[in-house]
Coordinates of C-alpha atoms and ligand atoms in Angstrom, one line a residue:
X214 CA 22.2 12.0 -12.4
X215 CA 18.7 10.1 -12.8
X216 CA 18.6 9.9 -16.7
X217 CA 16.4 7.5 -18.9
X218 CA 18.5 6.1 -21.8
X219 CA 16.9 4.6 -24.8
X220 CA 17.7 0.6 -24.4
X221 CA 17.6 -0.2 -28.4
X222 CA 20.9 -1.6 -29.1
X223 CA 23.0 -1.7 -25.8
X224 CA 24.6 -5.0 -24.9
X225 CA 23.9 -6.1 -21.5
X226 CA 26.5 -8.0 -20.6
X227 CA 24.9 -9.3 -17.4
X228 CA 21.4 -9.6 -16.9
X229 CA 19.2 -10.6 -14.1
X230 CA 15.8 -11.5 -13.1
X231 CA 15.2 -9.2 -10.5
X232 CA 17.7 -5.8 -10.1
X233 CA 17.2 -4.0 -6.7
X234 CA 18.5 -0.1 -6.6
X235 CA 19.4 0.5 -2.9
X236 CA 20.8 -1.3 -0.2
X237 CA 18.6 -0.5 3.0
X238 CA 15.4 -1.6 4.5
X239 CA 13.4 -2.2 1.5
X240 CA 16.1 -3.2 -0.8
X241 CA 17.5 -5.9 1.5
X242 CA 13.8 -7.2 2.4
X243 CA 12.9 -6.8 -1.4
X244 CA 15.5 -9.0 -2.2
X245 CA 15.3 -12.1 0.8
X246 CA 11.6 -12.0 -0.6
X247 CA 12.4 -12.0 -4.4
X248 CA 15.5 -14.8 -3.6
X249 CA 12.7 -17.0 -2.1
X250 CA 10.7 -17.0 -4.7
X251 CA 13.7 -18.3 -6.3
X252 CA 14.4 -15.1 -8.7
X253 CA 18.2 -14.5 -9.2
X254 CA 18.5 -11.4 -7.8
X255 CA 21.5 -8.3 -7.6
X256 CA 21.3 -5.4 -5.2
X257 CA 22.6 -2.3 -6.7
X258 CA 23.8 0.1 -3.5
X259 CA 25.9 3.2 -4.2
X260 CA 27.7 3.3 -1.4
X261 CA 30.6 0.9 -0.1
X262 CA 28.7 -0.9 2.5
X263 CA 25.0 -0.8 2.5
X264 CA 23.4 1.6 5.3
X265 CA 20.6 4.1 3.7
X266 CA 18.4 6.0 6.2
X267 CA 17.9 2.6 8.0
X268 CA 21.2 2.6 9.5
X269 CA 20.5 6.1 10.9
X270 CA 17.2 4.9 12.3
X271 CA 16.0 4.1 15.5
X272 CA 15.1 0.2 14.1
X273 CA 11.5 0.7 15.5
X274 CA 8.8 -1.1 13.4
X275 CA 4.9 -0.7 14.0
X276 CA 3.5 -3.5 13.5
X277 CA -0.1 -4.6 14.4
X278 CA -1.3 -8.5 16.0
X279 CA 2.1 -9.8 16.2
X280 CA 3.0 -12.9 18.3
X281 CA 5.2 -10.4 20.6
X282 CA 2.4 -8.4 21.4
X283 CA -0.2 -11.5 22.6
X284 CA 2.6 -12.5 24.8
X285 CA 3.0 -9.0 26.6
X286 CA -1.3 -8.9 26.6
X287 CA -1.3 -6.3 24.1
X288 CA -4.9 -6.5 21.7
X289 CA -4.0 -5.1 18.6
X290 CA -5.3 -5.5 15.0
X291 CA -4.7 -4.2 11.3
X292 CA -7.4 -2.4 11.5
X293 CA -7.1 -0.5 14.8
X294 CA -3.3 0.4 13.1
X295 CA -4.8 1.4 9.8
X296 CA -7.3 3.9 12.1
X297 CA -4.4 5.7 14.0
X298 CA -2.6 6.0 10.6
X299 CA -5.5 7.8 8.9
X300 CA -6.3 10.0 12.2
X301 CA -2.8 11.2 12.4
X302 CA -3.0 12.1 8.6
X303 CA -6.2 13.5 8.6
X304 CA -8.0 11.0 6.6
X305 CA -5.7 12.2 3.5
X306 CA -3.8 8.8 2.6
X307 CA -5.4 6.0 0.2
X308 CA -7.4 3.5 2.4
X309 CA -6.1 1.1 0.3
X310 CA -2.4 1.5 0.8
X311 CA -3.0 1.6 4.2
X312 CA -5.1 -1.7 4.6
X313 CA -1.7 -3.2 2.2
X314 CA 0.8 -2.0 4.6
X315 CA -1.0 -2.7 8.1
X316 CA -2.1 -6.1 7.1
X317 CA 1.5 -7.2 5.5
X318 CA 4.0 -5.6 8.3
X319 CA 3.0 -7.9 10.9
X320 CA 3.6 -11.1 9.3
X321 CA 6.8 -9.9 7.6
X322 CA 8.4 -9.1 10.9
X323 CA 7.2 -13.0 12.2
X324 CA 9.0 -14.1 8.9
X325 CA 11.9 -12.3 9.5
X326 CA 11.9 -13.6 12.6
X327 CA 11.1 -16.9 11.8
X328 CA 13.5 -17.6 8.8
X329 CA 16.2 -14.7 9.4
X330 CA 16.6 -14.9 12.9
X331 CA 15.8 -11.4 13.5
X332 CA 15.2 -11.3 17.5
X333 CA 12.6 -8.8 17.6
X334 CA 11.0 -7.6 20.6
X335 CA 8.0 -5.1 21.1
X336 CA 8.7 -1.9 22.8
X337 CA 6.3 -2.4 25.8
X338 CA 7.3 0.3 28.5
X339 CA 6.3 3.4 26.5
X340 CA 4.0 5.1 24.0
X341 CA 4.2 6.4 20.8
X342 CA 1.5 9.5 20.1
X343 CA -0.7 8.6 18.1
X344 CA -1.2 4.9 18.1
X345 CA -3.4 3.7 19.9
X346 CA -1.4 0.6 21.2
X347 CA 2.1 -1.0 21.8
X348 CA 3.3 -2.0 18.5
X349 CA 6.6 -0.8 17.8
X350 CA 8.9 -3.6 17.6
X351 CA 12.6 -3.3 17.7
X352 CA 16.3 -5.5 17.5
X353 CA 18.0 -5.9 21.1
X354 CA 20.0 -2.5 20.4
X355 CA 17.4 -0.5 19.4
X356 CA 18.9 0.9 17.0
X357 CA 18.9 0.6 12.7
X358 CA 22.2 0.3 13.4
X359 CA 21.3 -3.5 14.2
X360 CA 18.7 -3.8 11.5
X361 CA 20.6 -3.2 8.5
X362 CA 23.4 -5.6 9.6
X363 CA 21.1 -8.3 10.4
X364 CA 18.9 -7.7 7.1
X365 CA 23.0 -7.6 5.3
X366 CA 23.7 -10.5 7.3
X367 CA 20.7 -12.3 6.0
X368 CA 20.9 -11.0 2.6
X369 CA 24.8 -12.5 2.2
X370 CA 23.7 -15.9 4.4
X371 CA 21.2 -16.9 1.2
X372 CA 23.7 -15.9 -1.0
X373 CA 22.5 -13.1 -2.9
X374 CA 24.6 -10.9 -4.6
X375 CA 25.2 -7.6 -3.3
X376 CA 26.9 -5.0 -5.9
X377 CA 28.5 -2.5 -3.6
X378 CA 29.9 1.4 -4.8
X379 CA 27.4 0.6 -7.7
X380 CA 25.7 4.2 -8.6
X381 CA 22.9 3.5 -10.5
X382 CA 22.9 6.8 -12.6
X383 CA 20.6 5.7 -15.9
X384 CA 17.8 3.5 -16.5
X385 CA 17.8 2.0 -20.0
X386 CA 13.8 1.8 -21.1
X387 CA 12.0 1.4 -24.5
X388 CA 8.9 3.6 -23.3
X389 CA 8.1 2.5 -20.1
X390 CA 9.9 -0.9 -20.1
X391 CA 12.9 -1.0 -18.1
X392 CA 15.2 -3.1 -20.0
X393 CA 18.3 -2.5 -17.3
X394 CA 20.2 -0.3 -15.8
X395 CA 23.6 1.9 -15.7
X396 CA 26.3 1.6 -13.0
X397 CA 28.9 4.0 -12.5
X398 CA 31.9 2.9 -10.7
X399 CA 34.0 5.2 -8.3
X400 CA 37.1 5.3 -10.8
X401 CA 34.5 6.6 -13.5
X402 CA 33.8 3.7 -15.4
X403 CA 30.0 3.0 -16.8
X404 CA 28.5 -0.8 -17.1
X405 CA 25.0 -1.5 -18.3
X406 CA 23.2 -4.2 -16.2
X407 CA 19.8 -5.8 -18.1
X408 CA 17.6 -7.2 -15.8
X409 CA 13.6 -8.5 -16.4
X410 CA 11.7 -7.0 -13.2
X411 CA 13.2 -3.6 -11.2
X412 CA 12.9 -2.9 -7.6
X413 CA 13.2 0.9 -7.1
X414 CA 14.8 1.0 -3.2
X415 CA 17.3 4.0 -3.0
X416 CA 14.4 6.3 -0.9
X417 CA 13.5 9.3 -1.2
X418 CA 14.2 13.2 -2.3
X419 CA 15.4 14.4 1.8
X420 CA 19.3 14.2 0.3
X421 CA 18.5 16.7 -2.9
X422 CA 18.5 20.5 -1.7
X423 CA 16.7 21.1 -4.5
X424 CA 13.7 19.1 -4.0
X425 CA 13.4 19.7 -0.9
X426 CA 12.9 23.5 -1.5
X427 CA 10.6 22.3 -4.3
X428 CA 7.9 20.2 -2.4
X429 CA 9.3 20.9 1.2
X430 CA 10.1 24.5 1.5
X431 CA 9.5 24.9 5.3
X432 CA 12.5 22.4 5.9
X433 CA 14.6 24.1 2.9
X434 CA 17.4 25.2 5.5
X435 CA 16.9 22.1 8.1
X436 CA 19.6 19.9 8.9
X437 CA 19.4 16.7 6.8
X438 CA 19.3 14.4 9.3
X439 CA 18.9 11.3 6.9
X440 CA 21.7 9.0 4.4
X441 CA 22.9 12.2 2.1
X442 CA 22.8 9.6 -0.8
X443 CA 19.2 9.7 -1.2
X444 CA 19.4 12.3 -4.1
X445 CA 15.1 11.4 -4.8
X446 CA 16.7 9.2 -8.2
X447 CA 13.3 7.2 -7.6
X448 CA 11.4 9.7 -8.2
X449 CA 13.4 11.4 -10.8
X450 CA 13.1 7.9 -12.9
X451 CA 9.5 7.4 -12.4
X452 CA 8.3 10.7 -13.2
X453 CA 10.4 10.6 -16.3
X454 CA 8.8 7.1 -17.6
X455 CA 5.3 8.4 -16.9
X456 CA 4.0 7.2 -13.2
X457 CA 2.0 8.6 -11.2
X458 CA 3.4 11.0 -7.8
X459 CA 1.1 11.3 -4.4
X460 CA 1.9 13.7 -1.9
X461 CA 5.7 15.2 -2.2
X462 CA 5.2 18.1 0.7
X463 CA 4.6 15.3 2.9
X464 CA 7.9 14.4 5.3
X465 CA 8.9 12.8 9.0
X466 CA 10.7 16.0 10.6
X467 CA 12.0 15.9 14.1
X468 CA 12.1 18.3 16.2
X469 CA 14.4 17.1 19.0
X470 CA 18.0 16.2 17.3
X471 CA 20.9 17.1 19.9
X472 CA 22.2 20.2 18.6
X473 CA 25.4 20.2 18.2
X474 CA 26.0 17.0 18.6
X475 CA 23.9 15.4 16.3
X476 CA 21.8 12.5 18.2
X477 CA 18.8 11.9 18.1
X478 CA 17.1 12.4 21.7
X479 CA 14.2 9.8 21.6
X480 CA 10.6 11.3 22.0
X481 CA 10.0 9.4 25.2
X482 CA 11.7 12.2 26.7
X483 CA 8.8 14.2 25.7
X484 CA 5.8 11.4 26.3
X485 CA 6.7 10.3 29.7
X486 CA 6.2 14.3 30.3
X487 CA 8.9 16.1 29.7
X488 CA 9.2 19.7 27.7
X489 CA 10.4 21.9 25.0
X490 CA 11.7 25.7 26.4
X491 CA 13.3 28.1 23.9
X492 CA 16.2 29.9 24.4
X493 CA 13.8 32.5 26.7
X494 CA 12.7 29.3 29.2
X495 CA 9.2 29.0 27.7
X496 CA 7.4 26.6 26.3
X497 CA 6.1 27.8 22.7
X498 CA 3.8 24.7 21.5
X499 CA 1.9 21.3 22.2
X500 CA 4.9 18.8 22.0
X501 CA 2.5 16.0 22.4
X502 CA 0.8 16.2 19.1
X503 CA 4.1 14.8 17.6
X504 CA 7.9 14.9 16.8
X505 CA 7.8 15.4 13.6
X506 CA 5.4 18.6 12.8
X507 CA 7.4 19.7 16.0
X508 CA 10.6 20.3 13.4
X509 CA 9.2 23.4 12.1
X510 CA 8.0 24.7 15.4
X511 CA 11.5 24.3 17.0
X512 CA 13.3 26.2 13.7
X513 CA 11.2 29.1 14.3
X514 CA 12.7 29.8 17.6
X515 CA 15.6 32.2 18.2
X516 CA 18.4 30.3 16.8
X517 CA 16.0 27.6 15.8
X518 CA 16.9 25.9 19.3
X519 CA 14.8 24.7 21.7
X520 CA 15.8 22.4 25.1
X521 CA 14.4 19.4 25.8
X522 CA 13.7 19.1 29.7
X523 CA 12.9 16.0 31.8
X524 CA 14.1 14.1 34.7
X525 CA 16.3 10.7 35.9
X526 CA 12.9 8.5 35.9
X527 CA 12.7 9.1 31.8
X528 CA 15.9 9.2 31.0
X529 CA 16.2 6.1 32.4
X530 CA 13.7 5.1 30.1
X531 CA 15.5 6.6 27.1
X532 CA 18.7 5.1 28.0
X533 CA 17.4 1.9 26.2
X534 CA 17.8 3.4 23.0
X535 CA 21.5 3.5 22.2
X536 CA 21.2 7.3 21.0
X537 CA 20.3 8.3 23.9
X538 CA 23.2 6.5 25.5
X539 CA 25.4 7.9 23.2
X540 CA 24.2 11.7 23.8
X541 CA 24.6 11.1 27.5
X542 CA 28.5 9.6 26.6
X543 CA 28.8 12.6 24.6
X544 CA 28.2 15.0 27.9
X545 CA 25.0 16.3 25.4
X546 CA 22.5 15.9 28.6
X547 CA 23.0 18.0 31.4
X548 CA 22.0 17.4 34.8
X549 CA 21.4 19.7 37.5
X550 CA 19.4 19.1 40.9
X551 CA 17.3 22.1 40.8
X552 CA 15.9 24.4 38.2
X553 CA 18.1 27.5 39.1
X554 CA 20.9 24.8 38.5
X555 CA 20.0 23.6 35.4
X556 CA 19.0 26.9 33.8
X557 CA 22.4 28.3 34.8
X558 CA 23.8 25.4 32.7
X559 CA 21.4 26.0 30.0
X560 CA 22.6 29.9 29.8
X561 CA 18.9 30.6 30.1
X562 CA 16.5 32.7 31.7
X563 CA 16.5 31.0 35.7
X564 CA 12.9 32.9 36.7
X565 CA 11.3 32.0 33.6
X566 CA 12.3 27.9 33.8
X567 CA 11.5 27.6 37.2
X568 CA 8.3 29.6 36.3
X569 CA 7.5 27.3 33.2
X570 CA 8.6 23.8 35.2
X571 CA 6.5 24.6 38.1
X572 CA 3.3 25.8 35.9
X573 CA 4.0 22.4 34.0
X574 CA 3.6 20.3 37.6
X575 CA 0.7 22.4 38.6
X576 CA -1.1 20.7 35.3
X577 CA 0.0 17.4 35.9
X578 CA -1.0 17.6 39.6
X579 CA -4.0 19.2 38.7
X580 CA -5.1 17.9 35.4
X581 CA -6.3 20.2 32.4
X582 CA -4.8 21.2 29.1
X583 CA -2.6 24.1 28.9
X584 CA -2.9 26.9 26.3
X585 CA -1.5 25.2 23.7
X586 CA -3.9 22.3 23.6
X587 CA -1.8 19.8 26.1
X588 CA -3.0 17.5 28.4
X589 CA -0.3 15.9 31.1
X590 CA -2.9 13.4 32.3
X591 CA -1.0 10.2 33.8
X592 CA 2.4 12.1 33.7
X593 CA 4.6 12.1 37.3
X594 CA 6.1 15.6 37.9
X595 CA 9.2 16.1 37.1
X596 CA 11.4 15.6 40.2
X597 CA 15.5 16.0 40.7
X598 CA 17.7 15.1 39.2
X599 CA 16.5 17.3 36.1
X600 CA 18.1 16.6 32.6
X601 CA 18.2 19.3 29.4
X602 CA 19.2 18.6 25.9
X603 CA 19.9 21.4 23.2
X604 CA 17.9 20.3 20.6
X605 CA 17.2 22.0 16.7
X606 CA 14.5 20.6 14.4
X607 CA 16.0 18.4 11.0
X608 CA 14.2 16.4 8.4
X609 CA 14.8 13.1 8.5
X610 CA 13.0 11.9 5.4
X611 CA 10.3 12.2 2.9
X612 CA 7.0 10.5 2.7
X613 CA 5.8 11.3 -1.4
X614 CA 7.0 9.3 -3.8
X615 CA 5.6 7.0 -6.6
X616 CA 2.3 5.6 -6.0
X617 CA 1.8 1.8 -6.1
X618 CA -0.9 -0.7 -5.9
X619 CA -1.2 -4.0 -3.7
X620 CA 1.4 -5.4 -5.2
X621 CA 3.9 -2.4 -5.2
X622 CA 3.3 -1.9 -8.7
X623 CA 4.2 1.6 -9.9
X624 CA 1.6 3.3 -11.3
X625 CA 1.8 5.7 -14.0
X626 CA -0.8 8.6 -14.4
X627 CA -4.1 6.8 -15.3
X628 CA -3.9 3.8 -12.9
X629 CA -2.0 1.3 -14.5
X630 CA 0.8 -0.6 -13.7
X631 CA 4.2 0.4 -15.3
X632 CA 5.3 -3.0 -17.4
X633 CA 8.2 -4.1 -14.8
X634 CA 8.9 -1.2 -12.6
X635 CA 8.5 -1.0 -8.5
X636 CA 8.9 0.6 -6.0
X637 CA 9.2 0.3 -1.6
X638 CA 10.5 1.8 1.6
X639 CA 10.6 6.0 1.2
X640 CA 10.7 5.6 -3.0
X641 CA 6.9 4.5 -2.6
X642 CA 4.7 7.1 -1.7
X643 CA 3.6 6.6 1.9
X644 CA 0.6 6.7 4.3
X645 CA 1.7 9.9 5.9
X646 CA -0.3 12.3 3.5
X647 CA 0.8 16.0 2.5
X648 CA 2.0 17.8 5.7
X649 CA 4.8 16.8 8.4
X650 CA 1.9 16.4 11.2
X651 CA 0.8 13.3 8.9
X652 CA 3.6 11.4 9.8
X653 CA 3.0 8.5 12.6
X654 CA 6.0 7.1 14.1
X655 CA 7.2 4.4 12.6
X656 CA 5.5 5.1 8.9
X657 CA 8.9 4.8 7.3
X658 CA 10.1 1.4 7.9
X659 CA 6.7 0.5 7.5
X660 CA 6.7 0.9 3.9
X661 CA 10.4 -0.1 3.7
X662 CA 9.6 -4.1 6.1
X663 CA 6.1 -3.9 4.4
X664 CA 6.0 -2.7 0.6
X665 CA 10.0 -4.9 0.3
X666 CA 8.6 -8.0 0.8
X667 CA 5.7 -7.1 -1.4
X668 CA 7.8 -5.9 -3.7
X669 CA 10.6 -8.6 -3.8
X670 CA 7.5 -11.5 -4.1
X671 CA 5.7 -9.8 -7.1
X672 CA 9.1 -8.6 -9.0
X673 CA 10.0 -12.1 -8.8
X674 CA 6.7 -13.5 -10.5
X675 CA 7.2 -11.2 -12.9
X676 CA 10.6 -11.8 -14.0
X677 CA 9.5 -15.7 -14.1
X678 CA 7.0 -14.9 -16.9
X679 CA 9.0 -13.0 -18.4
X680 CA 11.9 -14.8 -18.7
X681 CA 9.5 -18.1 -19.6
X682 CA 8.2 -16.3 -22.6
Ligands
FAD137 C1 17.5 9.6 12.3 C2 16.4 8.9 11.7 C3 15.6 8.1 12.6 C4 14.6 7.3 12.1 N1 13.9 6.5 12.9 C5 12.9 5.7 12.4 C6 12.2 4.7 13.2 O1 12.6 4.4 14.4 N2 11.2 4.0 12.7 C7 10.8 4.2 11.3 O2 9.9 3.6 10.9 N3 11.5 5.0 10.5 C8 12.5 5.8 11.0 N4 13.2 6.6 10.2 C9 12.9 6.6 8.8 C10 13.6 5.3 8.2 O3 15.0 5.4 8.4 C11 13.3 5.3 6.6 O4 12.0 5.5 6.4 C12 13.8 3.9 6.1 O5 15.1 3.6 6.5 C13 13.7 3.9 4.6 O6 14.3 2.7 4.1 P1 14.7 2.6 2.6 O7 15.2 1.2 2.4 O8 13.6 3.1 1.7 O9 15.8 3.7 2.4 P2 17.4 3.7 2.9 O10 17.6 2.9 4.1 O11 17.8 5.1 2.9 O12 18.1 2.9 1.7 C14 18.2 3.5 0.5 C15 19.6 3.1 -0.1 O13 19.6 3.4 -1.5 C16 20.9 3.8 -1.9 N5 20.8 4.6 -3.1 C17 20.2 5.8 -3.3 N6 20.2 6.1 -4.6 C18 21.0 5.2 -5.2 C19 21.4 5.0 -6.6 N7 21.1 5.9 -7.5 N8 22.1 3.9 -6.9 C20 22.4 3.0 -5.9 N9 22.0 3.1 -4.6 C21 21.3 4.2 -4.3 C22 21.4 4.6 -0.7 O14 22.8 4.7 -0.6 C23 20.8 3.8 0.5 O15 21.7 2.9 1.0 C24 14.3 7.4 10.7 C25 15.0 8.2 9.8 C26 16.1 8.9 10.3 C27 16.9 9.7 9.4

């Protein structure tokens, strides 16, 4: 329910400088960075303990120059970032949102680190496609899992107010003013909350079935791999009070989610050479060019299945993510010492894996691109043990939304800033442009670390001068 309410004459019993709708990534960075500012501020999250998308994340962070990277000798610059985000999008999102983003992440993961005691660490041992350096930074675990409890941890530890089971279900607006908001409470009850600067946090449209087959249509029957309580409200709000939408077809698939169970089987199964076979033991694409544009590729398969092959050497790289772990707990990876063996597991085609496996060390013995465009330059055969996940395509989140400016401003249709309203993390349109291939690992808690803190700073300098006046 994402409804604008008129605000003359409601009685806002509470009001606050800065209200933050949505308790993940960008809510709980929006609000340490509002709070230091030394705004009063209240995050609004629907659910009984704040998660989002975040939680279901791999925590992994790109961030460009940081003080992790010089100490593991990795050059890296805003710049070079800003230039693998616009290659890997086709030159399609706004220089300008890019430069904001690429410039702000790194220092907000030093300050996070600095005055949060966040213990991030740069992912050193493998890389992502796409960018052109190291720079994904992570917690110990690996996992969002880690990153929303330490962001909650931090959140609670400067004392800021944290509404839980608070559905923001109404905005309360004279034109495009936001004046405050409407809860609804799991027993029914409604409560109108004024505040003077909002923070629009609660993600994107992945959660709302019919959205998606609006402005997503090839993932219309994908799994939802994302927090089902990100019903696209943002959106719903912001086009209703006049701002300005940027590319709502664009989206982070994946195309390697352990199917049944439900993990999600890192790509550096894929990088470190590994490959996709369908169901007949043959490879059908170039699984290089990126996890998430794979999504669609792997649904078109009988079944919409694929398997994911590779051997010990990755997974023991993969076995530092705690997914991973957990698919291997879960008896998802199979294991086999020869093809025959593993195909037999697989309930596949034996001739045809064995055929597909040995044409795939033939490349990477003899260098060349296959027919699908793939280069296995610098990847080892794979050698016994082999492994095999089941894996289906899923979206995992949307990249259109609202479009800001530098200081996550939402915008309404001619450029200029709505009064008091904005927007971060997957509510804010991102850099990953229209189409799935856009999207470069990591883009999402980009905007979330990034556009929060940008957010949190400016809503609080605008509540100040508002409230002074
Ligand atoms: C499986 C998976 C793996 C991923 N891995 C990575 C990764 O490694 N690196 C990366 O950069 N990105 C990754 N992403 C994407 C990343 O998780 C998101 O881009 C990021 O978490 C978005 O943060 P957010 O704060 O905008 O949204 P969320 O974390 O989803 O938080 C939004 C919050 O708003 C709340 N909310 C929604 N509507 C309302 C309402 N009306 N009232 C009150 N509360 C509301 C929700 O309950 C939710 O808690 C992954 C996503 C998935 C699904």
């Amino acid at each position: 329910m994402s409804r604008i309410l008129p605000a003359d004459g409601v009685e806002f019993g509470v009001t606050v400088p800065v209200l933050v709708i949505g308790g993940g990534a960008a809510g709980m960075v929006a609000a340490l960075a509002a709070h230091e500012r030394g705004a009063g501020v209240l995050v609004l999250e629907r659910d009984a303990l704040p998660q989002g998308s975040t939680a279901l994340s791999a925590g992994l962070i790109p961030a460009p120059g940081t003080r992790w990277q010089r100490d593991a000798g990795i050059e890296d610059s805003p710049e070079r970032f800003a230039a693998d985000i616009v290659a890997k999008a086709k030159g399609e999102p706004d220089p300008a949102a890019v430069a904001r983003v690429t410039q702000a992440v790194g220092p907000a993961l030093e300050w996070l680190a600095d005055r949060y005691g966040l213990p991030f660490s740069v992912v050193d041992n493998f890389s992502y496609p796409g960018h052109g350096a190291r720079r994904m930074h992570g917690l110990p675990s690996r996992s969002g899992a880690e990153l929303i409890d330490r962001l909650r941890g931090a959140v609670e530890e400067s004392g800021i107010d944290v509404l839980c089971e608070a559905h923001v279900t109404a905005l309360y607006a004279d034109g495009p003013l936001v004046r405050g908001v409407e809860i609804t409470r799991p027993d029914g009850s409604v409560e109108p909350v004024g505040c003077a600067a909002l923070v629009l946090a609660c993600n994107g449209y992945g959660g709302n079935r019919a959205l998606v087959e609006r402005h997503v249509p090839e993932l219309a029957d994908a799994l939802y791999f994302g927090h089902p309580g990100n019903q696209g409200d943002a959106l719903l709000w912001g086009e209703a009070l006049g701002a300005a939408t940027r590319h709502l077809s664009g989206h982070q698939g994946h195309g390697s989610v352990a199917h049944p169970a439900g993990i999600l089987v890192t790509w550096a199964t894929i990088t470190e050479g590994g490959v996709q076979v369908n169901t007949g033991g043959r490879r059908f694409s170039n699984e290089a060019q990126g996890y998430s544009e794979q999504a669609a590729l792997v649904l078109r398969q009988p079944d919409g299945i694929a398997w994911t092959v590779f051997d010990e050497r990755i997974a023991a790289i993969a076995r530092q993510f705690e997914d991973f772990r957990q698919a291997e707990a879960m008896g998802a990876v199979l294991t086999a010492d020869t093809p025959a063996e593993l195909a037999r597991q697989m309930r596949i085609d034996a001739d045809a894996l064995a055929a597909t496996l040995a044409d795939t060390d033939r490349l990477k013995t003899e260098g060349g691109s296959d027919g699908f465009g793939r280069s296995f330059a610098g990847s080892a055969p794979l050698a016994p043990p082999y492994r095999a996940v089941r894996v289906t395509g899923a979206l995992f989140h949307t990249q259109g939304g609202l479009v800001v400016d530098d200081d996550a401003r939402v915008l309404d249709g001619s450029g200029a800033p709505l009064p008091n309203l904005y927007a971060a993390g997957g509510a804010a349109c991102g850099v990953s442009g229209s189409k799935a291939s856009g999207y470069l690992s990591g883009n999402g808690l980009l905007t979330a670390v990034a556009l929060g803190r940008i957010a949190g700073s400016a809503a609080a300098s605008a509540a100040r001068e508002e409230t002074s006046r």
